[in-house]
Tab-separated table of N, CA and C in Angstrom:
chain	number	residue	atom	x	y	z
A	1	UNK	N	-44.531	62.769	28.340
A	1	UNK	CA	-45.874	63.018	27.858
A	1	UNK	C	-46.834	62.843	29.017
A	2	UNK	N	-47.803	63.706	29.084
A	2	UNK	CA	-48.858	63.683	30.105
A	2	UNK	C	-50.175	63.396	29.353
A	3	UNK	N	-50.917	62.455	29.972
A	3	UNK	CA	-52.238	62.131	29.486
A	3	UNK	C	-53.277	63.018	30.241
A	4	UNK	N	-54.229	63.618	29.482
A	4	UNK	CA	-55.231	64.497	30.143
A	4	UNK	C	-56.578	64.016	29.671
A	5	UNK	N	-57.515	64.147	30.519
A	5	UNK	CA	-58.946	63.881	30.189
A	5	UNK	C	-59.322	64.835	29.027
A	6	UNK	N	-59.841	64.231	27.996
A	6	UNK	CA	-60.194	65.047	26.775
A	6	UNK	C	-61.158	66.142	27.136
A	7	UNK	N	-62.024	65.965	28.073
A	7	UNK	CA	-62.977	66.999	28.468
A	7	UNK	C	-62.316	68.232	29.056
A	8	UNK	N	-61.147	67.978	29.692
A	8	UNK	CA	-60.398	69.138	30.199
A	8	UNK	C	-59.665	69.876	29.144
A	9	UNK	N	-59.513	69.231	27.996
A	9	UNK	CA	-58.794	69.842	26.880
A	9	UNK	C	-59.815	70.530	25.893
A	10	UNK	N	-61.045	70.547	26.291
A	10	UNK	CA	-62.124	71.233	25.463
A	10	UNK	C	-62.953	70.288	24.599
A	11	UNK	N	-62.756	68.980	24.656
A	11	UNK	CA	-63.580	68.107	23.921
A	11	UNK	C	-64.925	67.894	24.589
A	12	UNK	N	-65.979	68.035	23.851
A	12	UNK	CA	-67.356	67.890	24.460
A	12	UNK	C	-67.716	66.460	24.483
A	13	UNK	N	-67.152	65.711	25.457
A	13	UNK	CA	-67.316	64.280	25.573
A	13	UNK	C	-67.902	63.860	26.883
A	14	UNK	N	-68.192	64.780	27.758
A	14	UNK	CA	-68.863	64.333	29.092
A	14	UNK	C	-70.223	63.809	28.799
A	15	UNK	N	-70.802	63.163	29.833
A	15	UNK	CA	-72.092	62.533	29.704
A	15	UNK	C	-73.132	63.481	29.132
A	16	UNK	N	-73.105	64.738	29.480
A	16	UNK	CA	-74.088	65.713	28.986
A	16	UNK	C	-73.591	66.518	27.734
A	17	UNK	N	-72.622	65.964	26.993
A	17	UNK	CA	-72.156	66.533	25.835
A	17	UNK	C	-71.530	67.926	26.016
A	18	UNK	N	-70.871	68.054	27.169
A	18	UNK	CA	-70.124	69.293	27.438
A	18	UNK	C	-68.632	69.019	27.747
A	19	UNK	N	-67.854	70.090	27.790
A	19	UNK	CA	-66.460	69.849	28.250
A	19	UNK	C	-66.306	70.539	29.611
A	20	UNK	N	-65.237	70.496	30.185
A	20	UNK	CA	-64.817	71.134	31.384
A	20	UNK	C	-63.431	71.776	31.161
A	21	UNK	N	-63.400	72.668	30.179
A	21	UNK	CA	-62.153	73.184	29.612
A	21	UNK	C	-61.283	73.910	30.635
A	22	UNK	N	-60.044	73.505	30.745
A	22	UNK	CA	-59.033	74.202	31.562
A	22	UNK	C	-57.962	74.762	30.626
A	23	UNK	N	-57.924	76.099	30.483
A	23	UNK	CA	-57.003	76.680	29.460
A	23	UNK	C	-55.588	76.220	29.574
A	24	UNK	N	-54.989	76.025	30.778
A	24	UNK	CA	-53.589	75.526	30.821
A	24	UNK	C	-53.448	74.072	30.261
A	25	UNK	N	-54.476	73.308	30.357
A	25	UNK	CA	-54.466	71.943	29.790
A	25	UNK	C	-54.645	71.982	28.265
A	26	UNK	N	-55.457	72.836	27.762
A	26	UNK	CA	-55.590	73.100	26.358
A	26	UNK	C	-54.199	73.472	25.753
A	27	UNK	N	-53.475	74.385	26.445
A	27	UNK	CA	-52.230	74.855	25.975
A	27	UNK	C	-51.144	73.682	25.993
A	28	UNK	N	-51.189	72.858	27.025
A	28	UNK	CA	-50.311	71.678	27.103
A	28	UNK	C	-50.537	70.696	25.899
A	29	UNK	N	-51.802	70.593	25.513
A	29	UNK	CA	-52.125	69.809	24.290
A	29	UNK	C	-51.628	70.404	23.014
A	30	UNK	N	-51.806	71.729	22.903
A	30	UNK	CA	-51.452	72.488	21.721
A	30	UNK	C	-49.919	72.409	21.473
A	31	UNK	N	-49.213	72.473	22.621
A	31	UNK	CA	-47.704	72.514	22.534
A	31	UNK	C	-47.100	71.109	22.515
A	32	UNK	N	-47.926	70.057	22.518
A	32	UNK	CA	-47.405	68.682	22.354
A	32	UNK	C	-46.916	68.087	23.646
A	33	UNK	N	-47.275	68.647	24.840
A	33	UNK	CA	-46.821	68.168	26.108
A	33	UNK	C	-47.878	67.136	26.630
A	34	UNK	N	-49.010	67.205	26.054
A	34	UNK	CA	-50.056	66.296	26.635
A	34	UNK	C	-50.914	65.694	25.494
A	35	UNK	N	-51.506	64.560	25.788
A	35	UNK	CA	-52.388	63.886	24.792
A	35	UNK	C	-53.762	63.747	25.459
A	36	UNK	N	-54.793	64.221	24.829
A	36	UNK	CA	-56.151	64.099	25.384
A	36	UNK	C	-56.749	62.688	25.090
A	37	UNK	N	-57.330	62.097	26.157
A	37	UNK	CA	-58.026	60.754	25.986
A	37	UNK	C	-59.322	60.809	26.762
A	38	UNK	N	-60.335	60.040	26.225
A	38	UNK	CA	-61.602	59.871	26.865
A	38	UNK	C	-61.926	58.434	26.918
A	39	UNK	N	-61.781	57.736	28.020
A	39	UNK	CA	-62.053	56.273	28.030
A	39	UNK	C	-63.483	55.959	27.538
A	40	UNK	N	-64.463	56.850	27.898
A	40	UNK	CA	-65.838	56.601	27.501
A	40	UNK	C	-65.971	56.662	25.929
A	41	UNK	N	-65.345	57.600	25.362
A	41	UNK	CA	-65.453	57.653	23.912
A	41	UNK	C	-64.711	56.415	23.268
A	42	UNK	N	-63.560	56.168	23.848
A	42	UNK	CA	-62.721	55.005	23.278
A	42	UNK	C	-63.581	53.692	23.394
A	43	UNK	N	-64.515	53.612	24.332
A	43	UNK	CA	-65.306	52.465	24.519
A	43	UNK	C	-66.467	52.465	23.556
A	44	UNK	N	-66.703	53.598	22.822
A	44	UNK	CA	-67.795	53.700	21.882
A	44	UNK	C	-69.039	54.207	22.535
A	45	UNK	N	-69.018	54.694	23.697
A	45	UNK	CA	-70.215	55.253	24.365
A	45	UNK	C	-70.590	56.595	23.669
A	46	UNK	N	-71.889	56.860	23.562
A	46	UNK	CA	-72.357	58.101	22.865
A	46	UNK	C	-72.258	59.326	23.771
A	47	UNK	N	-72.314	60.509	23.204
A	47	UNK	CA	-72.548	61.717	23.888
A	47	UNK	C	-73.753	62.397	23.246
A	48	UNK	N	-74.687	62.814	23.950
A	48	UNK	CA	-74.855	62.613	25.411
A	48	UNK	C	-75.184	61.147	25.771
A	49	UNK	N	-75.041	60.845	27.026
A	49	UNK	CA	-75.390	59.485	27.598
A	49	UNK	C	-75.887	59.708	29.038
A	50	UNK	N	-76.588	58.713	29.495
A	50	UNK	CA	-77.091	58.863	30.870
A	50	UNK	C	-75.786	58.915	31.817
A	51	UNK	N	-75.932	59.703	32.971
A	51	UNK	CA	-74.855	59.749	33.832
A	51	UNK	C	-74.568	58.343	34.432
A	52	UNK	N	-73.388	58.039	34.881
A	52	UNK	CA	-73.006	56.759	35.433
A	52	UNK	C	-72.142	56.996	36.631
A	53	UNK	N	-72.290	56.163	37.621
A	53	UNK	CA	-71.466	56.244	38.857
A	53	UNK	C	-71.126	54.734	39.237
A	54	UNK	N	-69.983	54.648	40.078
A	54	UNK	CA	-69.593	53.374	40.603
A	54	UNK	C	-70.516	53.014	41.703
A	55	UNK	N	-70.964	51.741	41.716
A	55	UNK	CA	-71.737	51.190	42.775
A	55	UNK	C	-71.231	49.759	43.080
A	56	UNK	N	-70.580	49.597	44.258
A	56	UNK	CA	-70.111	48.336	44.682
A	56	UNK	C	-69.252	47.612	43.680
A	57	UNK	N	-68.339	48.325	42.988
A	57	UNK	CA	-67.352	47.742	42.084
A	57	UNK	C	-67.876	47.700	40.657
A	58	UNK	N	-69.166	48.065	40.422
A	58	UNK	CA	-69.690	48.114	39.045
A	58	UNK	C	-69.950	49.551	38.712
A	59	UNK	N	-70.111	49.774	37.379
A	59	UNK	CA	-70.482	51.110	36.948
A	59	UNK	C	-71.906	50.982	36.353
A	60	UNK	N	-72.786	51.773	36.926
A	60	UNK	CA	-74.211	51.666	36.500
A	60	UNK	C	-74.619	53.010	36.041
A	61	UNK	N	-75.485	52.992	35.014
A	61	UNK	CA	-76.029	54.259	34.504
A	61	UNK	C	-77.141	54.660	35.466
A	62	UNK	N	-77.564	55.937	35.379
A	62	UNK	CA	-78.653	56.413	36.199
A	62	UNK	C	-79.926	55.568	35.990
A	63	UNK	N	-80.103	55.105	34.844
A	63	UNK	CA	-81.259	54.211	34.589
A	63	UNK	C	-81.070	52.739	34.904
A	64	UNK	N	-79.982	52.386	35.518
A	64	UNK	CA	-79.744	51.034	36.073
A	64	UNK	C	-78.948	50.135	35.190
A	65	UNK	N	-78.629	50.534	33.944
A	65	UNK	CA	-77.829	49.659	33.057
A	65	UNK	C	-76.416	49.473	33.594
A	66	UNK	N	-75.986	48.187	33.599
A	66	UNK	CA	-74.603	47.910	33.992
A	66	UNK	C	-73.690	48.179	32.833
A	67	UNK	N	-72.811	49.076	32.925
A	67	UNK	CA	-71.905	49.551	31.930
A	67	UNK	C	-70.476	49.262	32.241
A	68	UNK	N	-70.255	48.344	33.266
A	68	UNK	CA	-68.886	48.123	33.712
A	68	UNK	C	-68.000	47.664	32.593
A	69	UNK	N	-68.503	46.728	31.747
A	69	UNK	CA	-67.689	46.181	30.683
A	69	UNK	C	-67.250	47.273	29.609
A	70	UNK	N	-68.146	48.238	29.347
A	70	UNK	CA	-67.816	49.254	28.385
A	70	UNK	C	-66.763	50.146	29.018
A	71	UNK	N	-66.994	50.550	30.334
A	71	UNK	CA	-66.083	51.478	30.971
A	71	UNK	C	-64.664	50.779	31.143
A	72	UNK	N	-64.686	49.543	31.412
A	72	UNK	CA	-63.371	48.887	31.510
A	72	UNK	C	-62.663	48.712	30.239
A	73	UNK	N	-63.386	48.461	29.152
A	73	UNK	CA	-62.817	48.422	27.809
A	73	UNK	C	-62.188	49.738	27.476
A	74	UNK	N	-62.934	50.816	27.621
A	74	UNK	CA	-62.367	52.135	27.331
A	74	UNK	C	-61.177	52.485	28.122
A	75	UNK	N	-61.186	52.180	29.456
A	75	UNK	CA	-60.042	52.427	30.327
A	75	UNK	C	-58.851	51.588	29.896
A	76	UNK	N	-59.059	50.371	29.473
A	76	UNK	CA	-57.963	49.542	29.062
A	76	UNK	C	-57.351	50.094	27.731
A	77	UNK	N	-58.139	50.474	26.844
A	77	UNK	CA	-57.671	51.122	25.571
A	77	UNK	C	-56.810	52.400	25.904
A	78	UNK	N	-57.416	53.255	26.833
A	78	UNK	CA	-56.764	54.470	27.166
A	78	UNK	C	-55.380	54.189	27.873
A	79	UNK	N	-55.323	53.104	28.670
A	79	UNK	CA	-54.109	52.784	29.319
A	79	UNK	C	-53.066	52.328	28.238
A	80	UNK	N	-53.425	51.541	27.258
A	80	UNK	CA	-52.522	51.131	26.225
A	80	UNK	C	-51.916	52.316	25.498
A	81	UNK	N	-52.766	53.349	25.242
A	81	UNK	CA	-52.286	54.533	24.572
A	81	UNK	C	-51.351	55.289	25.484
A	82	UNK	N	-51.646	55.392	26.745
A	82	UNK	CA	-50.799	56.091	27.718
A	82	UNK	C	-49.412	55.429	27.791
A	83	UNK	N	-49.417	54.069	27.809
A	83	UNK	CA	-48.135	53.322	27.827
A	83	UNK	C	-47.398	53.558	26.517
A	84	UNK	N	-48.120	53.565	25.435
A	84	UNK	CA	-47.481	53.683	24.172
A	84	UNK	C	-46.737	54.998	24.020
A	85	UNK	N	-47.212	56.044	24.579
A	85	UNK	CA	-46.576	57.404	24.475
A	85	UNK	C	-45.663	57.638	25.706
A	86	UNK	N	-45.390	56.567	26.497
A	86	UNK	CA	-44.522	56.663	27.672
A	86	UNK	C	-44.985	57.720	28.652
A	87	UNK	N	-46.219	57.771	28.894
A	87	UNK	CA	-46.796	58.675	29.882
A	87	UNK	C	-46.294	58.392	31.298
A	88	UNK	N	-45.925	59.430	31.987
A	88	UNK	CA	-45.511	59.326	33.418
A	88	UNK	C	-46.483	59.958	34.377
A	89	UNK	N	-47.294	60.892	33.819
A	89	UNK	CA	-48.287	61.587	34.608
A	89	UNK	C	-49.593	61.740	33.914
A	90	UNK	N	-50.631	61.887	34.708
A	90	UNK	CA	-52.000	62.171	34.048
A	90	UNK	C	-52.697	63.202	34.862
A	91	UNK	N	-53.586	64.005	34.096
A	91	UNK	CA	-54.392	65.001	34.793
A	91	UNK	C	-55.792	64.635	34.305
A	92	UNK	N	-56.553	64.161	35.208
A	92	UNK	CA	-57.855	63.622	34.859
A	92	UNK	C	-59.076	64.375	35.590
A	93	UNK	N	-60.237	64.135	35.026
A	93	UNK	CA	-61.457	64.898	35.543
A	93	UNK	C	-61.834	64.268	36.923
A	94	UNK	N	-61.893	65.147	37.897
A	94	UNK	CA	-62.249	64.750	39.255
A	94	UNK	C	-63.624	64.113	39.323
A	95	UNK	N	-63.755	63.162	40.259
A	95	UNK	CA	-65.037	62.595	40.622
A	95	UNK	C	-65.657	61.614	39.622
A	96	UNK	N	-65.093	61.509	38.442
A	96	UNK	CA	-65.640	60.626	37.402
A	96	UNK	C	-65.542	59.155	37.770
A	97	UNK	N	-66.475	58.288	37.172
A	97	UNK	CA	-66.334	56.899	37.540
A	97	UNK	C	-65.195	56.240	36.775
A	98	UNK	N	-64.637	56.909	35.801
A	98	UNK	CA	-63.433	56.430	35.166
A	98	UNK	C	-62.227	57.221	35.592
A	99	UNK	N	-62.307	58.495	35.656
A	99	UNK	CA	-61.195	59.364	35.799
A	99	UNK	C	-60.922	59.957	37.208
A	100	UNK	N	-61.924	59.804	38.096
A	100	UNK	CA	-61.828	60.327	39.414
A	100	UNK	C	-60.550	59.830	40.105
A	101	UNK	N	-59.957	60.745	40.935
A	101	UNK	CA	-58.745	60.368	41.630
A	101	UNK	C	-58.843	60.873	43.083
A	102	UNK	N	-59.032	59.889	43.939
A	102	UNK	CA	-59.226	60.254	45.377
A	102	UNK	C	-60.642	60.320	45.840
A	103	UNK	N	-61.470	60.867	45.001
A	103	UNK	CA	-62.928	60.886	45.271
A	103	UNK	C	-63.695	60.593	44.037
A	104	UNK	N	-64.832	59.934	44.243
A	104	UNK	CA	-65.747	59.616	43.136
A	104	UNK	C	-67.231	59.782	43.710
A	105	UNK	N	-68.238	59.909	42.848
A	105	UNK	CA	-69.549	59.953	43.270
A	105	UNK	C	-69.984	58.643	43.875
A	106	UNK	N	-70.854	58.656	44.903
A	106	UNK	CA	-71.075	57.492	45.721
A	106	UNK	C	-72.031	56.441	45.064
A	107	UNK	N	-72.569	56.672	43.912
A	107	UNK	CA	-73.407	55.700	43.316
A	107	UNK	C	-74.956	55.953	43.492
A	108	UNK	N	-75.283	56.998	44.202
A	108	UNK	CA	-76.690	57.212	44.446
A	108	UNK	C	-77.146	58.378	43.548
A	109	UNK	N	-76.340	58.935	42.732
A	109	UNK	CA	-76.721	60.066	41.911
A	109	UNK	C	-77.297	61.270	42.674
A	110	UNK	N	-76.763	61.385	43.868
A	110	UNK	CA	-77.194	62.502	44.727
A	110	UNK	C	-76.169	63.621	44.895
A	111	UNK	N	-75.071	63.461	44.183
A	111	UNK	CA	-73.973	64.391	44.242
A	111	UNK	C	-72.998	64.243	45.453
A	112	UNK	N	-73.199	63.177	46.236
A	112	UNK	CA	-72.373	62.884	47.371
A	112	UNK	C	-71.084	62.208	46.874
A	113	UNK	N	-69.955	62.564	47.505
A	113	UNK	CA	-68.668	62.005	47.157
A	113	UNK	C	-68.192	61.041	48.232
A	114	UNK	N	-67.404	60.034	47.765
A	114	UNK	CA	-66.816	59.126	48.669
A	114	UNK	C	-65.314	58.900	48.279
A	115	UNK	N	-64.536	58.315	49.160
A	115	UNK	CA	-63.127	58.107	48.761
A	115	UNK	C	-63.079	56.986	47.755
A	116	UNK	N	-62.300	57.113	46.694
A	116	UNK	CA	-62.164	56.126	45.673
A	116	UNK	C	-61.579	56.708	44.407
A	117	UNK	N	-61.191	55.745	43.550
A	117	UNK	CA	-60.692	56.080	42.168
A	117	UNK	C	-61.510	55.551	41.026
A	118	UNK	N	-61.496	56.191	39.956
A	118	UNK	CA	-62.116	55.736	38.760
A	118	UNK	C	-61.319	54.590	38.187
A	119	UNK	N	-61.968	53.836	37.268
A	119	UNK	CA	-61.317	52.639	36.628
A	119	UNK	C	-60.096	53.013	35.926
A	120	UNK	N	-60.022	54.041	35.120
A	120	UNK	CA	-58.862	54.456	34.375
A	120	UNK	C	-57.739	54.856	35.324
A	121	UNK	N	-58.109	55.605	36.353
A	121	UNK	CA	-57.127	56.040	37.366
A	121	UNK	C	-56.501	54.773	38.087
A	122	UNK	N	-57.281	53.871	38.412
A	122	UNK	CA	-56.738	52.642	39.061
A	122	UNK	C	-55.720	51.961	38.080
A	123	UNK	N	-56.079	51.810	36.785
A	123	UNK	CA	-55.153	51.220	35.904
A	123	UNK	C	-53.857	52.011	35.741
A	124	UNK	N	-53.970	53.258	35.644
A	124	UNK	CA	-52.743	54.125	35.568
A	124	UNK	C	-51.886	53.936	36.807
A	125	UNK	N	-52.487	54.040	37.933
A	125	UNK	CA	-51.656	53.861	39.210
A	125	UNK	C	-51.018	52.506	39.283
A	126	UNK	N	-51.749	51.462	38.852
A	126	UNK	CA	-51.148	50.097	38.859
A	126	UNK	C	-49.991	50.039	37.907
A	127	UNK	N	-49.879	50.904	36.965
A	127	UNK	CA	-48.815	50.882	36.048
A	127	UNK	C	-47.793	52.050	36.313
A	128	UNK	N	-47.729	52.520	37.528
A	128	UNK	CA	-46.709	53.474	37.965
A	128	UNK	C	-46.891	54.902	37.463
A	129	UNK	N	-48.092	55.288	36.949
A	129	UNK	CA	-48.298	56.641	36.443
A	129	UNK	C	-48.961	57.457	37.500
A	130	UNK	N	-48.384	58.671	37.737
A	130	UNK	CA	-48.898	59.574	38.777
A	130	UNK	C	-50.170	60.205	38.199
A	131	UNK	N	-51.265	60.262	39.023
A	131	UNK	CA	-52.451	60.802	38.599
A	131	UNK	C	-52.882	62.011	39.446
A	132	UNK	N	-53.251	63.096	38.763
A	132	UNK	CA	-53.779	64.312	39.397
A	132	UNK	C	-55.147	64.602	38.831
A	133	UNK	N	-55.877	65.508	39.403
A	133	UNK	CA	-57.083	66.002	38.837
A	133	UNK	C	-56.861	67.527	38.379
A	134	UNK	N	-57.862	68.010	37.733
A	134	UNK	CA	-57.893	69.440	37.362
A	134	UNK	C	-57.782	70.355	38.602
A	135	UNK	N	-58.094	69.814	39.783
A	135	UNK	CA	-58.043	70.533	40.985
A	135	UNK	C	-56.736	70.422	41.721
A	136	UNK	N	-55.969	69.468	41.395
A	136	UNK	CA	-54.706	69.186	42.168
A	136	UNK	C	-53.396	69.336	41.374
A	137	UNK	N	-53.472	69.544	40.027
A	137	UNK	CA	-52.237	69.629	39.237
A	137	UNK	C	-51.704	71.044	39.339
A	138	UNK	N	-50.378	71.065	39.021
A	138	UNK	CA	-49.741	72.428	38.907
A	138	UNK	C	-48.767	72.301	37.692
A	139	UNK	N	-48.621	73.314	36.938
A	139	UNK	CA	-47.717	73.393	35.825
A	139	UNK	C	-46.291	73.653	36.346
A	140	UNK	N	-45.301	72.699	35.998
A	140	UNK	CA	-43.986	72.857	36.418
A	140	UNK	C	-43.187	73.586	35.420
């Protein structure tokens, strides 16, 4: 089983109430090869919501609210689901403060990227799950 970011599977759960639909990922979900998860929704965060980025180990919204606890809660719940379904791989939304893999936004809300991983990605990697983004995965 592969865990995928719900927004990549067509769920309008991104901060601006949109998806980032990838047809191959939608097909993986439809055929039972993947399960869509959104740590932010699992934490009870609304859509739409203010954008958030990692800043010095915390996740802050654009208006300055510290949302680290919410994002960590959602990431922890998503990890438990991934482990429950014996996930070995994940395809997650690039650059996200929760799902980014390899690069995330730098915390200035300027669109600049830095090296780093989102909270959910870190948890998955710590549990031996391979993580890819919509830009780096390939269908085997």
